[in-house]
Amino acid sequence: MEYSTAEMMAIAASRALTNEDVCFVGIGAPSEACNLARLTHAPDITLIYESGTIATRPAVLPLSIGDPELSETALMTVSVPEMFQYWLQGGRISIGFLGGAQIDRFGNINSSVIGSYERPKVRLPGGGGAPEIASQCGQTYVVMRQSRRTFVEQVDFITSFGYGQGGDHRERLGITTLGPTLVVTDLCLLRPEPGTHELVVTSMHQNVTREEVIQNTGWPIRFAQTVEHTPPPTDTELEVLRDLHARTKQAHAGKVLP
C-alpha cells in the first residue's frame, strides 16, 4: 500500500509508545501519533492534554487543547495548576511529545521567535507548557519535518531545553529527567549519542538516502555506526490512521466559518 512521508512520520512516532506510558500530548503531529498508538498497539496508554484532561480517548483529533472532544472522552478533567503541579512536577508523566519551529543538534527547541528576540522576523506562538514538559517529563519525543529551515546549527531562541550545549549541561542545571531521547522526522529517526548527547541518525525510512538527510540538516549530521531501516507502515496502521483523519475531517467540517 502506498503511503506519504507524513504518514510514515506519524506511524514511526506512534510505534515508540507502549501501553504503560503516561503521555503529555501536544496538538498536531504529537496528537496524531499518540492517538494512532492508542487505536492500534497501545489501547491502554494514558493520554493527558494541557487543558487538564486525563486519560482522554478522543474519537477524532482535537482542534486544540480546549476542544470539547477531549473533556467528553476523558476519565476526568482537573485544573491546569493541578495537572502541572501534581501530574507533571510530581513525576507521573513518562513521555512528553513536542514539536517546534526549530531544533538544533542538542535537541533544544524553538517555538518563540525567528530572528532576535528583541526584533524578530517572525513571532511564533510561544512555549505554553512546553518548557515544563521538556524538563519535567521522564523523557521527551520530538516530531518535526526535517529541513535546513527547521534543523538548524543553533536555534534562534531556546524555548524548550534539550541538552543545552551538550555533554552534562542538563545535569549541571539540576535537571534530572532524560530529555529528548527520540526525534522522529519524515526522513529518519535520531537519538542522542551517549556522552555528547548530540543527535545522530539511528534509522532511515524506506527509500531515503544519506544524502537527502545531509541536505536537509543545517549542521554536519552524523550517523550511528549501525543505521537501521525503519519498517514501512503496515496496512493496518495506514487504514487506522486514514480512518482517523477521515473522521476528523468530517467532524470538523462545519466548525470553520467561511
PDB file of C-alpha atoms in Angstrom:
ATOM      1  CA  MET A   1       0.000   0.000   0.000  1.00  0.00           C
ATOM      2  CA  GLU A   2       1.383   3.426  -0.964  1.00  0.00           C
ATOM      3  CA  TYR A   3       1.948   5.967   1.792  1.00  0.00           C
ATOM      4  CA  SER A   4       3.131   9.554   2.267  1.00  0.00           C
ATOM      5  CA  THR A   5       6.131  10.830   4.207  1.00  0.00           C
ATOM      6  CA  ALA A   6       3.703  12.442   6.683  1.00  0.00           C
ATOM      7  CA  GLU A   7       2.053   9.078   7.289  1.00  0.00           C
ATOM      8  CA  MET A   8       5.453   7.434   7.762  1.00  0.00           C
ATOM      9  CA  MET A   9       6.389  10.071  10.340  1.00  0.00           C
ATOM     10  CA  ALA A  10       3.170   9.655  12.341  1.00  0.00           C
ATOM     11  CA  ILE A  11       3.401   5.873  12.299  1.00  0.00           C
ATOM     12  CA  ALA A  12       7.089   5.806  13.268  1.00  0.00           C
ATOM     13  CA  ALA A  13       6.349   8.105  16.205  1.00  0.00           C
ATOM     14  CA  SER A  14       3.375   6.035  17.351  1.00  0.00           C
ATOM     15  CA  ARG A  15       5.469   2.868  17.464  1.00  0.00           C
ATOM     16  CA  ALA A  16       7.673   4.356  20.196  1.00  0.00           C
ATOM     17  CA  LEU A  17       4.746   4.307  22.650  1.00  0.00           C
ATOM     18  CA  THR A  18       3.554   1.459  24.878  1.00  0.00           C
ATOM     19  CA  ASN A  19       0.506   0.542  26.937  1.00  0.00           C
ATOM     20  CA  GLU A  20       2.331   1.554  30.126  1.00  0.00           C
ATOM     21  CA  ASP A  21       3.098   5.117  29.045  1.00  0.00           C
ATOM     22  CA  VAL A  22       1.504   8.195  30.571  1.00  0.00           C
ATOM     23  CA  CYS A  23       1.865  10.707  27.781  1.00  0.00           C
ATOM     24  CA  PHE A  24       1.637  14.514  27.778  1.00  0.00           C
ATOM     25  CA  VAL A  25       0.298  15.226  24.298  1.00  0.00           C
ATOM     26  CA  GLY A  26       0.710  18.307  22.130  1.00  0.00           C
ATOM     27  CA  ILE A  27      -1.707  19.290  19.367  1.00  0.00           C
ATOM     28  CA  GLY A  28      -0.892  18.381  15.760  1.00  0.00           C
ATOM     29  CA  ALA A  29       1.644  15.682  14.920  1.00  0.00           C
ATOM     30  CA  PRO A  30       2.098  14.556  18.573  1.00  0.00           C
ATOM     31  CA  SER A  31      -1.666  14.122  18.987  1.00  0.00           C
ATOM     32  CA  GLU A  32      -1.844  12.191  15.718  1.00  0.00           C
ATOM     33  CA  ALA A  33       0.930   9.796  16.784  1.00  0.00           C
ATOM     34  CA  CYS A  34      -0.397   9.244  20.307  1.00  0.00           C
ATOM     35  CA  ASN A  35      -3.949   8.528  19.224  1.00  0.00           C
ATOM     36  CA  LEU A  36      -2.743   6.208  16.474  1.00  0.00           C
ATOM     37  CA  ALA A  37      -0.835   4.237  19.125  1.00  0.00           C
ATOM     38  CA  ARG A  38      -3.984   4.100  21.274  1.00  0.00           C
ATOM     39  CA  LEU A  39      -6.048   2.798  18.362  1.00  0.00           C
ATOM     40  CA  THR A  40      -3.526   0.120  17.389  1.00  0.00           C
ATOM     41  CA  HIS A  41      -0.908  -1.482  19.633  1.00  0.00           C
ATOM     42  CA  ALA A  42      -1.293   0.542  22.877  1.00  0.00           C
ATOM     43  CA  PRO A  43      -5.024   0.671  23.763  1.00  0.00           C
ATOM     44  CA  ASP A  44      -4.345   1.283  27.468  1.00  0.00           C
ATOM     45  CA  ILE A  45      -1.989   4.249  27.057  1.00  0.00           C
ATOM     46  CA  THR A  46      -2.887   7.254  29.227  1.00  0.00           C
ATOM     47  CA  LEU A  47      -3.117  10.487  27.243  1.00  0.00           C
ATOM     48  CA  ILE A  48      -3.022  13.860  29.018  1.00  0.00           C
ATOM     49  CA  TYR A  49      -3.583  17.218  27.326  1.00  0.00           C
ATOM     50  CA  GLU A  50      -2.514  20.614  28.673  1.00  0.00           C
ATOM     51  CA  SER A  51      -6.101  21.664  29.412  1.00  0.00           C
ATOM     52  CA  GLY A  52      -6.212  19.094  32.232  1.00  0.00           C
ATOM     53  CA  THR A  53      -7.972  16.163  30.531  1.00  0.00           C
ATOM     54  CA  ILE A  54      -6.711  12.872  31.964  1.00  0.00           C
ATOM     55  CA  ALA A  55      -6.920   9.518  30.137  1.00  0.00           C
ATOM     56  CA  THR A  56      -8.854  11.043  27.262  1.00  0.00           C
ATOM     57  CA  ARG A  57      -9.892   8.841  24.342  1.00  0.00           C
ATOM     58  CA  PRO A  58     -10.982  11.195  21.533  1.00  0.00           C
ATOM     59  CA  ALA A  59     -12.837   9.716  18.591  1.00  0.00           C
ATOM     60  CA  VAL A  60     -11.361  12.411  16.343  1.00  0.00           C
ATOM     61  CA  LEU A  61      -8.202  14.529  16.519  1.00  0.00           C
ATOM     62  CA  PRO A  62      -8.803  17.671  18.610  1.00  0.00           C
ATOM     63  CA  LEU A  63      -8.546  21.120  17.061  1.00  0.00           C
ATOM     64  CA  SER A  64      -6.885  22.495  20.205  1.00  0.00           C
ATOM     65  CA  ILE A  65      -6.278  21.635  23.858  1.00  0.00           C
ATOM     66  CA  GLY A  66      -9.667  23.243  24.532  1.00  0.00           C
ATOM     67  CA  ASP A  67     -11.608  21.031  22.129  1.00  0.00           C
ATOM     68  CA  PRO A  68     -14.736  19.664  23.926  1.00  0.00           C
ATOM     69  CA  GLU A  69     -13.936  16.257  22.439  1.00  0.00           C
ATOM     70  CA  LEU A  70     -11.140  15.895  24.995  1.00  0.00           C
ATOM     71  CA  SER A  71     -13.324  16.571  28.035  1.00  0.00           C
ATOM     72  CA  GLU A  72     -16.195  14.450  26.750  1.00  0.00           C
ATOM     73  CA  THR A  73     -13.986  11.362  26.431  1.00  0.00           C
ATOM     74  CA  ALA A  74     -11.660  11.900  29.429  1.00  0.00           C
ATOM     75  CA  LEU A  75     -11.659   9.792  32.574  1.00  0.00           C
ATOM     76  CA  MET A  76     -11.551  13.089  34.475  1.00  0.00           C
ATOM     77  CA  THR A  77     -10.671  16.735  33.950  1.00  0.00           C
ATOM     78  CA  VAL A  78      -8.563  18.585  36.507  1.00  0.00           C
ATOM     79  CA  SER A  79      -7.493  22.198  36.818  1.00  0.00           C
ATOM     80  CA  VAL A  80      -4.414  23.279  34.892  1.00  0.00           C
ATOM     81  CA  PRO A  81      -2.455  24.050  38.101  1.00  0.00           C
ATOM     82  CA  GLU A  82      -3.263  20.570  39.462  1.00  0.00           C
ATOM     83  CA  MET A  83      -2.277  18.945  36.197  1.00  0.00           C
ATOM     84  CA  PHE A  84       1.088  20.715  36.129  1.00  0.00           C
ATOM     85  CA  GLN A  85       1.872  20.500  39.850  1.00  0.00           C
ATOM     86  CA  TYR A  86       0.557  17.032  40.720  1.00  0.00           C
ATOM     87  CA  TRP A  87       0.925  15.156  37.447  1.00  0.00           C
ATOM     88  CA  LEU A  88       3.863  16.814  35.695  1.00  0.00           C
ATOM     89  CA  GLN A  89       6.026  18.132  38.525  1.00  0.00           C
ATOM     90  CA  GLY A  90       5.094  15.076  40.564  1.00  0.00           C
ATOM     91  CA  GLY A  91       6.934  12.861  38.099  1.00  0.00           C
ATOM     92  CA  ARG A  92       3.829  10.970  36.991  1.00  0.00           C
ATOM     93  CA  ILE A  93       4.239  11.523  33.233  1.00  0.00           C
ATOM     94  CA  SER A  94       6.638   9.221  31.408  1.00  0.00           C
ATOM     95  CA  ILE A  95       6.604  10.748  27.906  1.00  0.00           C
ATOM     96  CA  GLY A  96       6.200  14.301  26.667  1.00  0.00           C
ATOM     97  CA  PHE A  97       5.518  14.735  22.940  1.00  0.00           C
ATOM     98  CA  LEU A  98       6.778  18.035  21.488  1.00  0.00           C
ATOM     99  CA  GLY A  99       7.170  19.838  18.182  1.00  0.00           C
ATOM    100  CA  GLY A 100       8.515  23.250  17.249  1.00  0.00           C
ATOM    101  CA  ALA A 101       9.752  25.616  14.563  1.00  0.00           C
ATOM    102  CA  GLN A 102      13.468  24.856  15.039  1.00  0.00           C
ATOM    103  CA  ILE A 103      15.613  22.188  16.660  1.00  0.00           C
ATOM    104  CA  ASP A 104      19.400  22.028  16.934  1.00  0.00           C
ATOM    105  CA  ARG A 105      21.939  19.224  17.230  1.00  0.00           C
ATOM    106  CA  PHE A 106      21.477  19.011  21.007  1.00  0.00           C
ATOM    107  CA  GLY A 107      17.684  18.784  20.928  1.00  0.00           C
ATOM    108  CA  ASN A 108      16.968  22.368  22.007  1.00  0.00           C
ATOM    109  CA  ILE A 109      13.626  23.509  20.572  1.00  0.00           C
ATOM    110  CA  ASN A 110      12.492  26.968  19.490  1.00  0.00           C
ATOM    111  CA  SER A 111       8.802  27.826  19.275  1.00  0.00           C
ATOM    112  CA  SER A 112       9.104  31.503  20.234  1.00  0.00           C
ATOM    113  CA  VAL A 113      10.768  33.681  17.558  1.00  0.00           C
ATOM    114  CA  ILE A 114      12.662  33.539  14.281  1.00  0.00           C
ATOM    115  CA  GLY A 115      15.470  36.068  14.425  1.00  0.00           C
ATOM    116  CA  SER A 116      16.440  38.047  17.515  1.00  0.00           C
ATOM    117  CA  TYR A 117      14.050  38.044  20.447  1.00  0.00           C
ATOM    118  CA  GLU A 118      14.023  41.847  20.593  1.00  0.00           C
ATOM    119  CA  ARG A 119      13.424  42.361  16.853  1.00  0.00           C
ATOM    120  CA  PRO A 120      12.152  39.049  15.472  1.00  0.00           C
ATOM    121  CA  LYS A 121      11.464  38.363  11.817  1.00  0.00           C
ATOM    122  CA  VAL A 122       8.584  36.136  12.925  1.00  0.00           C
ATOM    123  CA  ARG A 123       6.973  35.875  16.351  1.00  0.00           C
ATOM    124  CA  LEU A 124       5.733  32.336  16.968  1.00  0.00           C
ATOM    125  CA  PRO A 125       3.018  31.055  19.364  1.00  0.00           C
ATOM    126  CA  GLY A 126       5.499  30.587  22.222  1.00  0.00           C
ATOM    127  CA  GLY A 127       6.177  27.824  24.684  1.00  0.00           C
ATOM    128  CA  GLY A 128       2.902  27.328  26.547  1.00  0.00           C
ATOM    129  CA  GLY A 129       3.642  24.335  28.734  1.00  0.00           C
ATOM    130  CA  ALA A 130       6.453  23.017  26.515  1.00  0.00           C
ATOM    131  CA  PRO A 131       9.371  24.256  28.684  1.00  0.00           C
ATOM    132  CA  GLU A 132       7.928  22.425  31.690  1.00  0.00           C
ATOM    133  CA  ILE A 133       7.213  19.322  29.633  1.00  0.00           C
ATOM    134  CA  ALA A 134      10.809  19.292  28.348  1.00  0.00           C
ATOM    135  CA  SER A 135      12.245  19.449  31.854  1.00  0.00           C
ATOM    136  CA  GLN A 136       9.724  17.515  33.958  1.00  0.00           C
ATOM    137  CA  CYS A 137       8.535  14.547  31.852  1.00  0.00           C
ATOM    138  CA  GLY A 138      10.551  11.363  32.251  1.00  0.00           C
ATOM    139  CA  GLN A 139      11.712  11.780  28.653  1.00  0.00           C
ATOM    140  CA  THR A 140      10.537  13.640  25.572  1.00  0.00           C
ATOM    141  CA  TYR A 141       9.910  12.639  21.967  1.00  0.00           C
ATOM    142  CA  VAL A 142      10.000  15.273  19.229  1.00  0.00           C
ATOM    143  CA  VAL A 143       8.084  15.083  15.932  1.00  0.00           C
ATOM    144  CA  MET A 144       9.121  17.545  13.191  1.00  0.00           C
ATOM    145  CA  ARG A 145       9.551  17.693   9.435  1.00  0.00           C
ATOM    146  CA  GLN A 146      13.240  17.808   8.541  1.00  0.00           C
ATOM    147  CA  SER A 147      14.721  20.656   6.508  1.00  0.00           C
ATOM    148  CA  ARG A 148      17.559  23.159   6.806  1.00  0.00           C
ATOM    149  CA  ARG A 149      14.952  25.664   7.937  1.00  0.00           C
ATOM    150  CA  THR A 150      13.878  23.544  10.909  1.00  0.00           C
ATOM    151  CA  PHE A 151      17.045  21.546  11.727  1.00  0.00           C
ATOM    152  CA  VAL A 152      19.465  24.388  12.388  1.00  0.00           C
ATOM    153  CA  GLU A 153      23.023  24.773  13.670  1.00  0.00           C
ATOM    154  CA  GLN A 154      21.757  26.832  16.601  1.00  0.00           C
ATOM    155  CA  VAL A 155      18.157  27.704  17.451  1.00  0.00           C
ATOM    156  CA  ASP A 156      17.321  31.417  17.490  1.00  0.00           C
ATOM    157  CA  PHE A 157      15.791  31.043  20.948  1.00  0.00           C
ATOM    158  CA  ILE A 158      15.661  28.125  23.381  1.00  0.00           C
ATOM    159  CA  THR A 159      12.019  27.660  24.312  1.00  0.00           C
ATOM    160  CA  SER A 160      12.336  24.037  25.435  1.00  0.00           C
ATOM    161  CA  PHE A 161      15.698  22.965  26.827  1.00  0.00           C
ATOM    162  CA  GLY A 162      17.158  19.766  25.395  1.00  0.00           C
ATOM    163  CA  TYR A 163      20.819  19.144  26.189  1.00  0.00           C
ATOM    164  CA  GLY A 164      21.908  22.783  26.002  1.00  0.00           C
ATOM    165  CA  GLN A 165      25.495  22.817  24.768  1.00  0.00           C
ATOM    166  CA  GLY A 166      25.755  19.034  25.030  1.00  0.00           C
ATOM    167  CA  GLY A 167      27.586  16.757  27.423  1.00  0.00           C
ATOM    168  CA  ASP A 168      26.441  17.133  31.027  1.00  0.00           C
ATOM    169  CA  HIS A 169      24.881  20.579  30.556  1.00  0.00           C
ATOM    170  CA  ARG A 170      21.439  19.287  31.500  1.00  0.00           C
ATOM    171  CA  GLU A 171      22.696  17.661  34.702  1.00  0.00           C
ATOM    172  CA  ARG A 172      24.714  20.745  35.660  1.00  0.00           C
ATOM    173  CA  LEU A 173      21.492  22.740  35.672  1.00  0.00           C
ATOM    174  CA  GLY A 174      19.925  20.239  38.058  1.00  0.00           C
ATOM    175  CA  ILE A 175      17.515  18.741  35.529  1.00  0.00           C
ATOM    176  CA  THR A 176      17.187  15.057  36.433  1.00  0.00           C
ATOM    177  CA  THR A 177      14.923  13.795  33.629  1.00  0.00           C
ATOM    178  CA  LEU A 178      16.286  12.147  30.469  1.00  0.00           C
ATOM    179  CA  GLY A 179      15.450  14.870  27.955  1.00  0.00           C
ATOM    180  CA  PRO A 180      14.810  14.320  24.220  1.00  0.00           C
ATOM    181  CA  THR A 181      15.582  10.642  23.674  1.00  0.00           C
ATOM    182  CA  LEU A 182      13.953  10.375  20.228  1.00  0.00           C
ATOM    183  CA  VAL A 183      13.397  12.736  17.300  1.00  0.00           C
ATOM    184  CA  VAL A 184      11.088  11.488  14.542  1.00  0.00           C
ATOM    185  CA  THR A 185      11.133  13.201  11.148  1.00  0.00           C
ATOM    186  CA  ASP A 186       9.751  12.484   7.698  1.00  0.00           C
ATOM    187  CA  LEU A 187      13.220  11.163   6.732  1.00  0.00           C
ATOM    188  CA  CYS A 188      14.672   9.340   9.710  1.00  0.00           C
ATOM    189  CA  LEU A 189      14.916   8.712  13.443  1.00  0.00           C
ATOM    190  CA  LEU A 190      17.544  10.453  15.560  1.00  0.00           C
ATOM    191  CA  ARG A 191      18.692   9.711  19.102  1.00  0.00           C
ATOM    192  CA  PRO A 192      21.209  11.431  21.391  1.00  0.00           C
ATOM    193  CA  GLU A 193      24.714   9.996  21.314  1.00  0.00           C
ATOM    194  CA  PRO A 194      25.825   8.744  24.755  1.00  0.00           C
ATOM    195  CA  GLY A 195      28.192  11.206  26.367  1.00  0.00           C
ATOM    196  CA  THR A 196      27.959  14.101  23.903  1.00  0.00           C
ATOM    197  CA  HIS A 197      24.130  13.993  23.615  1.00  0.00           C
ATOM    198  CA  GLU A 198      24.410  15.154  20.003  1.00  0.00           C
ATOM    199  CA  LEU A 199      21.556  13.889  17.857  1.00  0.00           C
ATOM    200  CA  VAL A 200      22.688  11.194  15.418  1.00  0.00           C
ATOM    201  CA  VAL A 201      20.731   9.239  12.812  1.00  0.00           C
ATOM    202  CA  THR A 202      19.909   5.722  14.008  1.00  0.00           C
ATOM    203  CA  SER A 203      17.287   4.692  11.426  1.00  0.00           C
ATOM    204  CA  MET A 204      16.312   5.908   7.959  1.00  0.00           C
ATOM    205  CA  HIS A 205      12.888   5.490   6.408  1.00  0.00           C
ATOM    206  CA  GLN A 206      12.411   3.442   3.274  1.00  0.00           C
ATOM    207  CA  ASN A 207      13.868   4.927   0.055  1.00  0.00           C
ATOM    208  CA  VAL A 208      15.572   7.784   1.934  1.00  0.00           C
ATOM    209  CA  THR A 209      19.281   8.260   1.219  1.00  0.00           C
ATOM    210  CA  ARG A 210      22.036   9.613   3.447  1.00  0.00           C
ATOM    211  CA  GLU A 211      22.499  12.460   1.002  1.00  0.00           C
ATOM    212  CA  GLU A 212      18.859  13.516   1.484  1.00  0.00           C
ATOM    213  CA  VAL A 213      19.325  13.556   5.247  1.00  0.00           C
ATOM    214  CA  ILE A 214      22.548  15.578   4.942  1.00  0.00           C
ATOM    215  CA  GLN A 215      20.989  18.080   2.526  1.00  0.00           C
ATOM    216  CA  ASN A 216      18.030  18.647   4.863  1.00  0.00           C
ATOM    217  CA  THR A 217      20.066  19.248   8.019  1.00  0.00           C
ATOM    218  CA  GLY A 218      21.619  22.574   8.989  1.00  0.00           C
ATOM    219  CA  TRP A 219      24.602  21.079  10.792  1.00  0.00           C
ATOM    220  CA  PRO A 220      27.109  18.365   9.765  1.00  0.00           C
ATOM    221  CA  ILE A 221      24.806  15.489  10.680  1.00  0.00           C
ATOM    222  CA  ARG A 222      26.417  12.253  11.826  1.00  0.00           C
ATOM    223  CA  PHE A 223      25.166   8.693  11.505  1.00  0.00           C
ATOM    224  CA  ALA A 224      25.310   5.941  14.104  1.00  0.00           C
ATOM    225  CA  GLN A 225      27.765   3.124  13.493  1.00  0.00           C
ATOM    226  CA  THR A 226      24.819   0.890  12.639  1.00  0.00           C
ATOM    227  CA  VAL A 227      21.917   2.615  10.898  1.00  0.00           C
ATOM    228  CA  GLU A 228      18.711   0.627  10.684  1.00  0.00           C
ATOM    229  CA  HIS A 229      15.922   0.857   8.117  1.00  0.00           C
ATOM    230  CA  THR A 230      12.577   1.938   9.535  1.00  0.00           C
ATOM    231  CA  PRO A 231       9.979  -0.742   8.746  1.00  0.00           C
ATOM    232  CA  PRO A 232       7.377   0.618   6.321  1.00  0.00           C
ATOM    233  CA  PRO A 233       3.797   1.147   7.544  1.00  0.00           C
ATOM    234  CA  THR A 234       1.606  -1.913   7.740  1.00  0.00           C
ATOM    235  CA  ASP A 235      -1.759  -1.984   6.009  1.00  0.00           C
ATOM    236  CA  THR A 236      -3.459  -1.912   9.417  1.00  0.00           C
ATOM    237  CA  GLU A 237      -1.517   1.155  10.567  1.00  0.00           C
ATOM    238  CA  LEU A 238      -2.361   3.016   7.374  1.00  0.00           C
ATOM    239  CA  GLU A 239      -6.027   2.046   7.480  1.00  0.00           C
ATOM    240  CA  VAL A 240      -6.439   3.152  11.098  1.00  0.00           C
ATOM    241  CA  LEU A 241      -4.567   6.421  10.521  1.00  0.00           C
ATOM    242  CA  ARG A 242      -6.538   7.276   7.381  1.00  0.00           C
ATOM    243  CA  ASP A 243      -9.837   6.428   9.057  1.00  0.00           C
ATOM    244  CA  LEU A 244      -8.892   8.702  11.972  1.00  0.00           C
ATOM    245  CA  HIS A 245      -8.181  11.565   9.563  1.00  0.00           C
ATOM    246  CA  ALA A 246     -11.399  10.950   7.614  1.00  0.00           C
ATOM    247  CA  ARG A 247     -13.495  11.017  10.805  1.00  0.00           C
ATOM    248  CA  THR A 248     -11.681  14.146  11.970  1.00  0.00           C
ATOM    249  CA  LYS A 249     -12.281  15.949   8.675  1.00  0.00           C
ATOM    250  CA  GLN A 250     -15.970  15.033   8.736  1.00  0.00           C
ATOM    251  CA  ALA A 251     -16.412  16.053  12.375  1.00  0.00           C
ATOM    252  CA  HIS A 252     -14.717  19.425  11.945  1.00  0.00           C
ATOM    253  CA  ALA A 253     -16.164  20.268   8.535  1.00  0.00           C
ATOM    254  CA  GLY A 254     -18.805  22.591   9.947  1.00  0.00           C
ATOM    255  CA  LYS A 255     -16.640  24.226  12.616  1.00  0.00           C
ATOM    256  CA  VAL A 256     -14.793  26.680  10.367  1.00  0.00           C
ATOM    257  CA  LEU A 257     -16.670  29.801   9.342  1.00  0.00           C
ATOM    258  CA  PRO A 258     -16.459  30.778   5.652  1.00  0.00           C
TER     259      PRO A 258
END
